[in-house]
Tab-separated table of N, CA and C in Angstrom:
chain	number	residue	atom	x	y	z
A	128	UNK	N	-16.163	-19.094	8.238
A	128	UNK	CA	-16.636	-17.781	7.862
A	128	UNK	C	-16.369	-17.550	6.386
A	129	UNK	N	-17.174	-16.667	5.792
A	129	UNK	CA	-16.922	-16.275	4.420
A	129	UNK	C	-15.930	-15.128	4.454
A	130	UNK	N	-14.915	-15.250	3.622
A	130	UNK	CA	-13.844	-14.268	3.587
A	130	UNK	C	-13.707	-13.734	2.173
A	131	UNK	N	-13.843	-12.430	2.037
A	131	UNK	CA	-13.642	-11.765	0.751
A	131	UNK	C	-12.423	-10.873	0.883
A	132	UNK	N	-11.395	-11.169	0.104
A	132	UNK	CA	-10.162	-10.393	0.140
A	132	UNK	C	-9.641	-10.177	-1.274
A	133	UNK	N	-8.761	-9.215	-1.400
A	133	UNK	CA	-8.061	-8.975	-2.654
A	133	UNK	C	-6.591	-9.224	-2.358
A	134	UNK	N	-5.998	-10.154	-3.086
A	134	UNK	CA	-4.587	-10.471	-2.920
A	134	UNK	C	-3.907	-10.292	-4.269
A	135	UNK	N	-2.924	-9.416	-4.281
A	135	UNK	CA	-2.185	-9.130	-5.513
A	135	UNK	C	-3.120	-8.766	-6.662
A	136	UNK	N	-4.093	-7.905	-6.338
A	136	UNK	CA	-5.068	-7.363	-7.293
A	136	UNK	C	-6.062	-8.399	-7.815
A	137	UNK	N	-6.149	-9.550	-7.165
A	137	UNK	CA	-7.108	-10.586	-7.563
A	137	UNK	C	-8.076	-10.824	-6.402
A	138	UNK	N	-9.376	-10.838	-6.723
A	138	UNK	CA	-10.406	-11.042	-5.698
A	138	UNK	C	-10.555	-12.523	-5.379
A	139	UNK	N	-10.688	-12.803	-4.073
A	139	UNK	CA	-10.911	-14.163	-3.603
A	139	UNK	C	-12.086	-14.159	-2.644
A	140	UNK	N	-12.897	-15.189	-2.744
A	140	UNK	CA	-13.972	-15.426	-1.796
A	140	UNK	C	-13.764	-16.840	-1.276
A	141	UNK	N	-13.491	-16.956	0.011
A	141	UNK	CA	-13.143	-18.246	0.609
A	141	UNK	C	-14.049	-18.558	1.787
A	142	UNK	N	-14.309	-19.825	1.989
A	142	UNK	CA	-14.924	-20.292	3.229
A	142	UNK	C	-13.773	-20.759	4.096
A	143	UNK	N	-13.562	-20.107	5.224
A	143	UNK	CA	-12.339	-20.316	5.974
A	143	UNK	C	-12.624	-20.318	7.471
A	144	UNK	N	-11.820	-21.047	8.212
A	144	UNK	CA	-11.884	-21.022	9.669
A	144	UNK	C	-11.370	-19.659	10.131
A	145	UNK	N	-12.129	-18.912	10.922
A	145	UNK	CA	-11.707	-17.564	11.308
A	145	UNK	C	-10.474	-17.529	12.213
A	146	UNK	N	-10.066	-18.685	12.705
A	146	UNK	CA	-8.917	-18.702	13.619
A	146	UNK	C	-7.601	-19.049	12.932
A	147	UNK	N	-7.616	-19.234	11.605
A	147	UNK	CA	-6.335	-19.485	10.955
A	147	UNK	C	-5.682	-18.151	10.605
A	148	UNK	N	-4.394	-18.192	10.400
A	148	UNK	CA	-3.615	-16.979	10.165
A	148	UNK	C	-3.581	-16.605	8.682
A	149	UNK	N	-3.371	-15.335	8.451
A	149	UNK	CA	-3.193	-14.855	7.083
A	149	UNK	C	-2.069	-15.618	6.396
A	150	UNK	N	-0.980	-15.867	7.091
A	150	UNK	CA	0.138	-16.616	6.524
A	150	UNK	C	-0.321	-17.965	5.984
A	151	UNK	N	-1.160	-18.667	6.730
A	151	UNK	CA	-1.651	-19.980	6.306
A	151	UNK	C	-2.611	-19.869	5.124
A	152	UNK	N	-3.404	-18.808	5.096
A	152	UNK	CA	-4.298	-18.593	3.955
A	152	UNK	C	-3.470	-18.396	2.696
A	153	UNK	N	-2.463	-17.542	2.797
A	153	UNK	CA	-1.614	-17.266	1.635
A	153	UNK	C	-0.915	-18.527	1.149
A	154	UNK	N	-0.282	-19.236	2.054
A	154	UNK	CA	0.540	-20.380	1.671
A	154	UNK	C	-0.297	-21.618	1.332
A	155	UNK	N	-1.268	-21.939	2.182
A	155	UNK	CA	-1.985	-23.208	2.054
A	155	UNK	C	-3.239	-23.136	1.182
A	156	UNK	N	-3.875	-21.973	1.133
A	156	UNK	CA	-5.124	-21.862	0.384
A	156	UNK	C	-4.946	-21.163	-0.960
A	157	UNK	N	-3.986	-20.233	-1.030
A	157	UNK	CA	-3.784	-19.489	-2.272
A	157	UNK	C	-2.486	-19.861	-2.980
A	158	UNK	N	-1.718	-20.760	-2.383
A	158	UNK	CA	-0.457	-21.241	-2.958
A	158	UNK	C	0.539	-20.110	-3.244
A	159	UNK	N	0.541	-19.108	-2.380
A	159	UNK	CA	1.493	-18.006	-2.462
A	159	UNK	C	2.516	-18.228	-1.350
A	160	UNK	N	3.629	-18.811	-1.710
A	160	UNK	CA	4.590	-19.280	-0.702
A	160	UNK	C	5.768	-18.334	-0.483
A	161	UNK	N	5.687	-17.122	-1.006
A	161	UNK	CA	6.774	-16.169	-0.807
A	161	UNK	C	6.954	-15.780	0.651
A	162	UNK	N	5.875	-15.491	1.343
A	162	UNK	CA	5.947	-15.181	2.770
A	162	UNK	C	6.334	-16.449	3.511
A	163	UNK	N	7.350	-16.344	4.349
A	163	UNK	CA	7.876	-17.515	5.058
A	163	UNK	C	7.516	-17.454	6.539
A	164	UNK	N	7.362	-18.619	7.156
A	164	UNK	CA	7.216	-18.650	8.607
A	164	UNK	C	8.585	-18.873	9.217
A	165	UNK	N	9.052	-17.837	9.899
A	165	UNK	CA	10.337	-17.940	10.585
A	165	UNK	C	10.127	-18.269	12.044
A	166	UNK	N	9.482	-17.364	12.746
A	166	UNK	CA	9.325	-17.530	14.192
A	166	UNK	C	7.887	-17.830	14.596
A	167	UNK	N	6.918	-17.390	13.814
A	167	UNK	CA	5.513	-17.578	14.168
A	167	UNK	C	5.065	-16.683	15.307
A	168	UNK	N	5.901	-15.706	15.671
A	168	UNK	CA	5.595	-14.819	16.804
A	168	UNK	C	5.733	-13.341	16.459
A	169	UNK	N	5.914	-13.007	15.189
A	169	UNK	CA	6.029	-11.616	14.794
A	169	UNK	C	7.362	-10.974	15.105
A	170	UNK	N	8.379	-11.772	15.348
A	170	UNK	CA	9.681	-11.237	15.730
A	170	UNK	C	10.678	-11.140	14.582
A	171	UNK	N	10.497	-11.911	13.508
A	171	UNK	CA	11.552	-11.998	12.495
A	171	UNK	C	11.241	-11.274	11.191
A	172	UNK	N	9.979	-11.081	10.856
A	172	UNK	CA	9.603	-10.365	9.646
A	172	UNK	C	9.624	-11.187	8.367
A	173	UNK	N	9.941	-12.461	8.439
A	173	UNK	CA	10.004	-13.284	7.230
A	173	UNK	C	8.647	-13.405	6.537
A	174	UNK	N	7.582	-13.184	7.268
A	174	UNK	CA	6.236	-13.331	6.712
A	174	UNK	C	5.589	-11.994	6.362
A	175	UNK	N	6.368	-10.931	6.302
A	175	UNK	CA	5.828	-9.592	6.061
A	175	UNK	C	5.127	-9.485	4.715
A	176	UNK	N	3.925	-8.931	4.750
A	176	UNK	CA	3.166	-8.584	3.552
A	176	UNK	C	2.629	-7.173	3.759
A	177	UNK	N	2.081	-6.598	2.714
A	177	UNK	CA	1.483	-5.274	2.815
A	177	UNK	C	-0.032	-5.438	2.794
A	178	UNK	N	-0.684	-4.927	3.833
A	178	UNK	CA	-2.139	-5.009	3.946
A	178	UNK	C	-2.686	-3.591	4.042
A	179	UNK	N	-3.534	-3.235	3.079
A	179	UNK	CA	-4.091	-1.878	3.017
A	179	UNK	C	-3.007	-0.817	3.152
A	180	UNK	N	-1.876	-1.061	2.487
A	180	UNK	CA	-0.802	-0.081	2.430
A	180	UNK	C	0.205	-0.118	3.557
A	181	UNK	N	-0.013	-0.938	4.566
A	181	UNK	CA	0.891	-1.015	5.714
A	181	UNK	C	1.444	-2.432	5.859
A	182	UNK	N	2.685	-2.527	6.307
A	182	UNK	CA	3.273	-3.851	6.511
A	182	UNK	C	2.668	-4.519	7.737
A	183	UNK	N	2.483	-5.823	7.626
A	183	UNK	CA	2.021	-6.640	8.753
A	183	UNK	C	2.791	-7.950	8.746
A	184	UNK	N	2.929	-8.512	9.914
A	184	UNK	CA	3.464	-9.868	10.037
A	184	UNK	C	2.283	-10.804	9.852
A	185	UNK	N	2.260	-11.500	8.740
A	185	UNK	CA	1.098	-12.329	8.420
A	185	UNK	C	0.915	-13.497	9.376
A	186	UNK	N	1.934	-13.818	10.169
A	186	UNK	CA	1.787	-14.880	11.169
A	186	UNK	C	0.968	-14.415	12.373
A	187	UNK	N	0.752	-13.108	12.505
A	187	UNK	CA	0.004	-12.562	13.641
A	187	UNK	C	-1.404	-12.101	13.274
A	188	UNK	N	-1.740	-12.128	11.997
A	188	UNK	CA	-3.033	-11.631	11.549
A	188	UNK	C	-3.962	-12.814	11.319
A	189	UNK	N	-5.104	-12.771	11.983
A	189	UNK	CA	-6.064	-13.860	11.880
A	189	UNK	C	-7.038	-13.612	10.726
A	190	UNK	N	-7.591	-14.676	10.201
A	190	UNK	CA	-8.532	-14.582	9.086
A	190	UNK	C	-9.679	-13.627	9.414
A	191	UNK	N	-10.130	-13.639	10.646
A	191	UNK	CA	-11.246	-12.780	11.040
A	191	UNK	C	-10.899	-11.294	10.950
A	192	UNK	N	-9.627	-10.953	10.811
A	192	UNK	CA	-9.190	-9.556	10.739
A	192	UNK	C	-8.991	-9.061	9.308
A	193	UNK	N	-9.119	-9.920	8.328
A	193	UNK	CA	-8.735	-9.505	6.979
A	193	UNK	C	-9.888	-9.405	5.986
A	194	UNK	N	-11.099	-9.656	6.412
A	194	UNK	CA	-12.223	-9.581	5.485
A	194	UNK	C	-12.287	-8.178	4.870
A	195	UNK	N	-12.356	-8.125	3.548
A	195	UNK	CA	-12.442	-6.862	2.840
A	195	UNK	C	-11.122	-6.140	2.658
A	196	UNK	N	-10.037	-6.741	3.074
A	196	UNK	CA	-8.726	-6.090	2.993
A	196	UNK	C	-8.058	-6.342	1.647
A	197	UNK	N	-7.086	-5.471	1.354
A	197	UNK	CA	-6.280	-5.573	0.145
A	197	UNK	C	-4.871	-5.959	0.579
A	198	UNK	N	-4.387	-7.072	0.089
A	198	UNK	CA	-3.100	-7.618	0.517
A	198	UNK	C	-2.179	-7.741	-0.684
A	199	UNK	N	-0.933	-7.369	-0.485
A	199	UNK	CA	0.075	-7.550	-1.523
A	199	UNK	C	1.195	-8.405	-0.945
A	200	UNK	N	1.583	-9.417	-1.706
A	200	UNK	CA	2.687	-10.294	-1.326
A	200	UNK	C	3.835	-10.084	-2.302
A	201	UNK	N	4.944	-10.715	-2.036
A	201	UNK	CA	6.105	-10.619	-2.924
A	201	UNK	C	5.748	-11.043	-4.349
A	202	UNK	N	4.863	-12.006	-4.481
A	202	UNK	CA	4.450	-12.465	-5.807
A	202	UNK	C	3.739	-11.361	-6.583
A	203	UNK	N	3.120	-10.438	-5.886
A	203	UNK	CA	2.374	-9.365	-6.520
A	203	UNK	C	3.224	-8.211	-7.024
A	204	UNK	N	4.517	-8.254	-6.792
A	204	UNK	CA	5.388	-7.173	-7.253
A	204	UNK	C	5.769	-7.317	-8.720
A	205	UNK	N	5.732	-8.516	-9.238
A	205	UNK	CA	6.082	-8.736	-10.640
A	205	UNK	C	5.067	-8.057	-11.555
A	206	UNK	N	5.549	-7.609	-12.695
A	206	UNK	CA	4.683	-7.016	-13.697
A	206	UNK	C	4.995	-7.683	-15.032
A	207	UNK	N	4.042	-8.467	-15.526
A	207	UNK	CA	4.226	-9.221	-16.777
A	207	UNK	C	5.477	-10.091	-16.739
A	208	UNK	N	5.710	-10.741	-15.607
A	208	UNK	CA	6.850	-11.630	-15.465
A	208	UNK	C	8.170	-10.931	-15.205
A	209	UNK	N	8.159	-9.616	-15.126
A	209	UNK	CA	9.379	-8.850	-14.881
A	209	UNK	C	9.425	-8.433	-13.413
A	210	UNK	N	10.587	-8.624	-12.802
A	210	UNK	CA	10.734	-8.248	-11.403
A	210	UNK	C	10.577	-6.744	-11.217
A	211	UNK	N	10.085	-6.381	-10.072
A	211	UNK	CA	10.025	-4.994	-9.634
A	211	UNK	C	11.458	-4.469	-9.502
A	212	UNK	N	11.667	-3.165	-9.675
A	212	UNK	CA	13.031	-2.618	-9.604
A	212	UNK	C	13.682	-2.893	-8.249
A	213	UNK	N	12.895	-2.922	-7.189
A	213	UNK	CA	13.443	-3.222	-5.873
A	213	UNK	C	13.969	-4.658	-5.829
A	214	UNK	N	13.230	-5.587	-6.405
A	214	UNK	CA	13.698	-6.964	-6.488
A	214	UNK	C	14.985	-7.046	-7.300
A	215	UNK	N	15.014	-6.332	-8.416
A	215	UNK	CA	16.218	-6.326	-9.254
A	215	UNK	C	17.428	-5.797	-8.484
A	216	UNK	N	17.229	-4.752	-7.708
A	216	UNK	CA	18.335	-4.168	-6.945
A	216	UNK	C	18.796	-5.102	-5.831
A	217	UNK	N	17.887	-5.852	-5.229
A	217	UNK	CA	18.281	-6.836	-4.216
A	217	UNK	C	19.203	-7.880	-4.842
A	218	UNK	N	18.854	-8.332	-6.033
A	218	UNK	CA	19.687	-9.311	-6.727
A	218	UNK	C	21.027	-8.679	-7.103
A	219	UNK	N	20.980	-7.520	-7.707
A	219	UNK	CA	22.184	-6.834	-8.174
A	219	UNK	C	23.190	-6.579	-7.049
A	220	UNK	N	22.694	-6.246	-5.869
A	220	UNK	CA	23.571	-5.921	-4.741
A	220	UNK	C	23.897	-7.134	-3.864
A	221	UNK	N	23.444	-8.303	-4.244
A	221	UNK	CA	23.716	-9.490	-3.434
A	221	UNK	C	23.005	-9.446	-2.094
A	222	UNK	N	21.865	-8.765	-2.057
A	222	UNK	CA	21.111	-8.616	-0.811
A	222	UNK	C	20.195	-9.803	-0.542
A	223	UNK	N	20.265	-10.808	-1.396
A	223	UNK	CA	19.377	-11.954	-1.220
A	223	UNK	C	19.977	-13.033	-0.339
A	224	UNK	N	21.286	-13.045	-0.168
A	224	UNK	CA	21.965	-13.995	0.710
A	224	UNK	C	21.322	-15.375	0.598
A	225	UNK	N	20.856	-15.945	1.711
A	225	UNK	CA	20.250	-17.284	1.642
A	225	UNK	C	18.835	-17.217	1.072
A	226	UNK	N	18.202	-16.029	1.132
A	226	UNK	CA	16.889	-15.830	0.545
A	226	UNK	C	15.712	-15.984	1.476
A	227	UNK	N	15.928	-16.485	2.694
A	227	UNK	CA	14.794	-16.740	3.575
A	227	UNK	C	14.101	-15.452	3.999
A	228	UNK	N	14.874	-14.438	4.341
A	228	UNK	CA	14.291	-13.174	4.792
A	228	UNK	C	13.903	-12.272	3.640
A	229	UNK	N	14.367	-12.565	2.447
A	229	UNK	CA	14.258	-11.650	1.314
A	229	UNK	C	12.824	-11.189	1.014
A	230	UNK	N	11.832	-12.071	0.929
A	230	UNK	CA	10.488	-11.566	0.636
A	230	UNK	C	9.995	-10.549	1.669
A	231	UNK	N	10.215	-10.823	2.938
A	231	UNK	CA	9.797	-9.890	3.979
A	231	UNK	C	10.571	-8.589	3.920
A	232	UNK	N	11.879	-8.679	3.694
A	232	UNK	CA	12.710	-7.475	3.559
A	232	UNK	C	12.241	-6.623	2.397
A	233	UNK	N	11.964	-7.253	1.280
A	233	UNK	CA	11.527	-6.510	0.101
A	233	UNK	C	10.172	-5.866	0.348
A	234	UNK	N	9.253	-6.567	0.980
A	234	UNK	CA	7.934	-5.986	1.225
A	234	UNK	C	8.026	-4.812	2.196
A	235	UNK	N	8.847	-4.912	3.225
A	235	UNK	CA	9.043	-3.777	4.134
A	235	UNK	C	9.689	-2.611	3.406
A	236	UNK	N	10.662	-2.917	2.565
A	236	UNK	CA	11.341	-1.870	1.787
A	236	UNK	C	10.385	-1.228	0.792
A	237	UNK	N	9.522	-2.023	0.188
A	237	UNK	CA	8.542	-1.505	-0.773
A	237	UNK	C	7.594	-0.528	-0.081
A	238	UNK	N	7.112	-0.901	1.090
A	238	UNK	CA	6.219	-0.019	1.846
A	238	UNK	C	6.937	1.282	2.214
A	239	UNK	N	8.192	1.169	2.597
A	239	UNK	CA	8.982	2.356	2.927
A	239	UNK	C	9.091	3.273	1.710
A	240	UNK	N	9.457	2.724	0.566
A	240	UNK	CA	9.649	3.540	-0.631
A	240	UNK	C	8.353	4.163	-1.131
A	241	UNK	N	7.226	3.546	-0.830
A	241	UNK	CA	5.938	4.148	-1.197
A	241	UNK	C	5.667	5.394	-0.353
A	242	UNK	N	6.124	5.373	0.890
A	242	UNK	CA	5.931	6.513	1.786
A	242	UNK	C	7.030	7.549	1.657
A	243	UNK	N	8.236	7.116	1.328
A	243	UNK	CA	9.398	7.992	1.275
A	243	UNK	C	10.250	7.541	0.086
A	244	UNK	N	10.132	8.233	-1.012
A	244	UNK	CA	10.812	7.801	-2.231
A	244	UNK	C	12.315	8.064	-2.217
A	245	UNK	N	12.794	8.818	-1.238
A	245	UNK	CA	14.228	9.125	-1.148
A	245	UNK	C	14.701	9.012	0.299
A	246	UNK	N	14.655	7.812	0.867
A	246	UNK	CA	15.009	7.666	2.285
A	246	UNK	C	16.520	7.724	2.500
A	247	UNK	N	16.921	8.274	3.644
A	247	UNK	CA	18.328	8.218	4.024
A	247	UNK	C	18.577	6.893	4.745
A	248	UNK	N	19.822	6.660	5.130
A	248	UNK	CA	20.178	5.390	5.768
A	248	UNK	C	19.342	5.111	7.014
A	249	UNK	N	19.137	6.126	7.835
A	249	UNK	CA	18.365	5.931	9.070
A	249	UNK	C	16.917	5.563	8.773
A	250	UNK	N	16.332	6.192	7.769
A	250	UNK	CA	14.945	5.871	7.397
A	250	UNK	C	14.843	4.434	6.885
A	251	UNK	N	15.839	4.007	6.125
A	251	UNK	CA	15.836	2.626	5.631
A	251	UNK	C	15.966	1.657	6.798
A	252	UNK	N	16.858	1.945	7.723
A	252	UNK	CA	17.029	1.080	8.897
A	252	UNK	C	15.737	0.984	9.697
A	253	UNK	N	15.047	2.111	9.868
A	253	UNK	CA	13.760	2.085	10.574
A	253	UNK	C	12.729	1.299	9.778
A	254	UNK	N	12.768	1.435	8.446
A	254	UNK	CA	11.802	0.756	7.591
A	254	UNK	C	11.910	-0.759	7.615
A	255	UNK	N	13.117	-1.259	7.859
A	255	UNK	CA	13.312	-2.722	7.872
A	255	UNK	C	13.604	-3.255	9.275
A	256	UNK	N	13.413	-2.422	10.305
A	256	UNK	CA	13.798	-2.837	11.649
A	256	UNK	C	13.045	-4.060	12.169
A	257	UNK	N	11.913	-4.378	11.614
A	257	UNK	CA	11.166	-5.563	12.033
A	257	UNK	C	11.551	-6.820	11.278
A	258	UNK	N	12.566	-6.730	10.445
A	258	UNK	CA	12.990	-7.865	9.626
A	258	UNK	C	14.405	-8.274	10.004
A	259	UNK	N	14.572	-9.533	10.320
A	259	UNK	CA	15.887	-10.051	10.694
A	259	UNK	C	16.519	-10.822	9.544
A	260	UNK	N	17.812	-10.577	9.348
A	260	UNK	CA	18.584	-11.311	8.353
A	260	UNK	C	19.627	-12.132	9.096
A	261	UNK	N	19.537	-13.424	9.014
A	261	UNK	CA	20.473	-14.303	9.709
A	261	UNK	C	21.837	-14.346	9.044
A	262	UNK	N	21.907	-13.877	7.809
A	262	UNK	CA	23.171	-13.900	7.065
A	262	UNK	C	23.958	-12.606	7.233
A	263	UNK	N	23.460	-11.686	8.046
A	263	UNK	CA	24.097	-10.384	8.255
A	263	UNK	C	24.256	-9.630	6.951
A	264	UNK	N	23.233	-9.656	6.114
A	264	UNK	CA	23.273	-8.996	4.830
A	264	UNK	C	22.753	-7.573	4.858
A	265	UNK	N	22.764	-6.926	6.010
A	265	UNK	CA	22.147	-5.604	6.103
A	265	UNK	C	22.823	-4.546	5.234
A	266	UNK	N	24.138	-4.593	5.071
A	266	UNK	CA	24.821	-3.594	4.242
A	266	UNK	C	24.335	-3.710	2.805
A	267	UNK	N	24.261	-4.915	2.294
A	267	UNK	CA	23.789	-5.112	0.926
A	267	UNK	C	22.321	-4.698	0.780
A	268	UNK	N	21.535	-4.997	1.797
A	268	UNK	CA	20.115	-4.634	1.772
A	268	UNK	C	19.969	-3.119	1.768
A	269	UNK	N	20.687	-2.453	2.630
A	269	UNK	CA	20.667	-0.991	2.693
A	269	UNK	C	21.049	-0.386	1.342
A	270	UNK	N	22.112	-0.913	0.745
A	270	UNK	CA	22.557	-0.413	-0.566
A	270	UNK	C	21.529	-0.673	-1.655
A	271	UNK	N	20.874	-1.829	-1.608
A	271	UNK	CA	19.855	-2.157	-2.610
A	271	UNK	C	18.674	-1.205	-2.517
A	272	UNK	N	18.231	-0.911	-1.307
A	272	UNK	CA	17.088	-0.016	-1.127
A	272	UNK	C	17.462	1.399	-1.562
A	273	UNK	N	18.662	1.848	-1.184
A	273	UNK	CA	19.119	3.185	-1.614
A	273	UNK	C	19.168	3.272	-3.126
A	274	UNK	N	19.715	2.254	-3.768
A	274	UNK	CA	19.831	2.245	-5.227
A	274	UNK	C	18.454	2.218	-5.879
A	275	UNK	N	17.539	1.427	-5.331
A	275	UNK	CA	16.175	1.361	-5.885
A	275	UNK	C	15.467	2.705	-5.757
A	276	UNK	N	15.758	3.432	-4.697
A	276	UNK	CA	15.104	4.737	-4.511
A	276	UNK	C	15.592	5.743	-5.537
A	277	UNK	N	16.779	5.535	-6.079
A	277	UNK	CA	17.336	6.449	-7.084
A	277	UNK	C	16.865	6.105	-8.485
A	278	UNK	N	16.324	4.919	-8.671
A	278	UNK	CA	15.890	4.443	-9.983
A	278	UNK	C	14.391	4.688	-10.113
A	279	UNK	N	14.032	5.793	-10.616
A	279	UNK	CA	12.599	6.129	-10.692
A	279	UNK	C	12.001	5.655	-11.996
């Protein structure tokens, strides 16, 4: 199928098998490897991206579902080579731990902060509830998101 999408503000037109996943398109066709495959079942959040303003597990979204969509990945948060403030706060607070969950955590946190610029602890927990951290870095992640929300 012909697929027209916008990824990180760049237009792409691809000839693609409609049964492959968004995760595979990002990683294998567009060389955007920030989204990780953890479980392949939508349980871990390592592959989280923002599609049309909402977070999705890219391992569960098929190519046939994304035609005409606008997708943002962790790579799209940089501005002129400078990290987004949320990325900076993750580093500053040691919320990156091993780093495997970090892109998904940041994308979920980014979507949360777009909807709620001053979330309390419970809102942050709800915002990242679909993302698992195997390193038990939730305290650092919570602190990073809170700090990023204060840095306008």
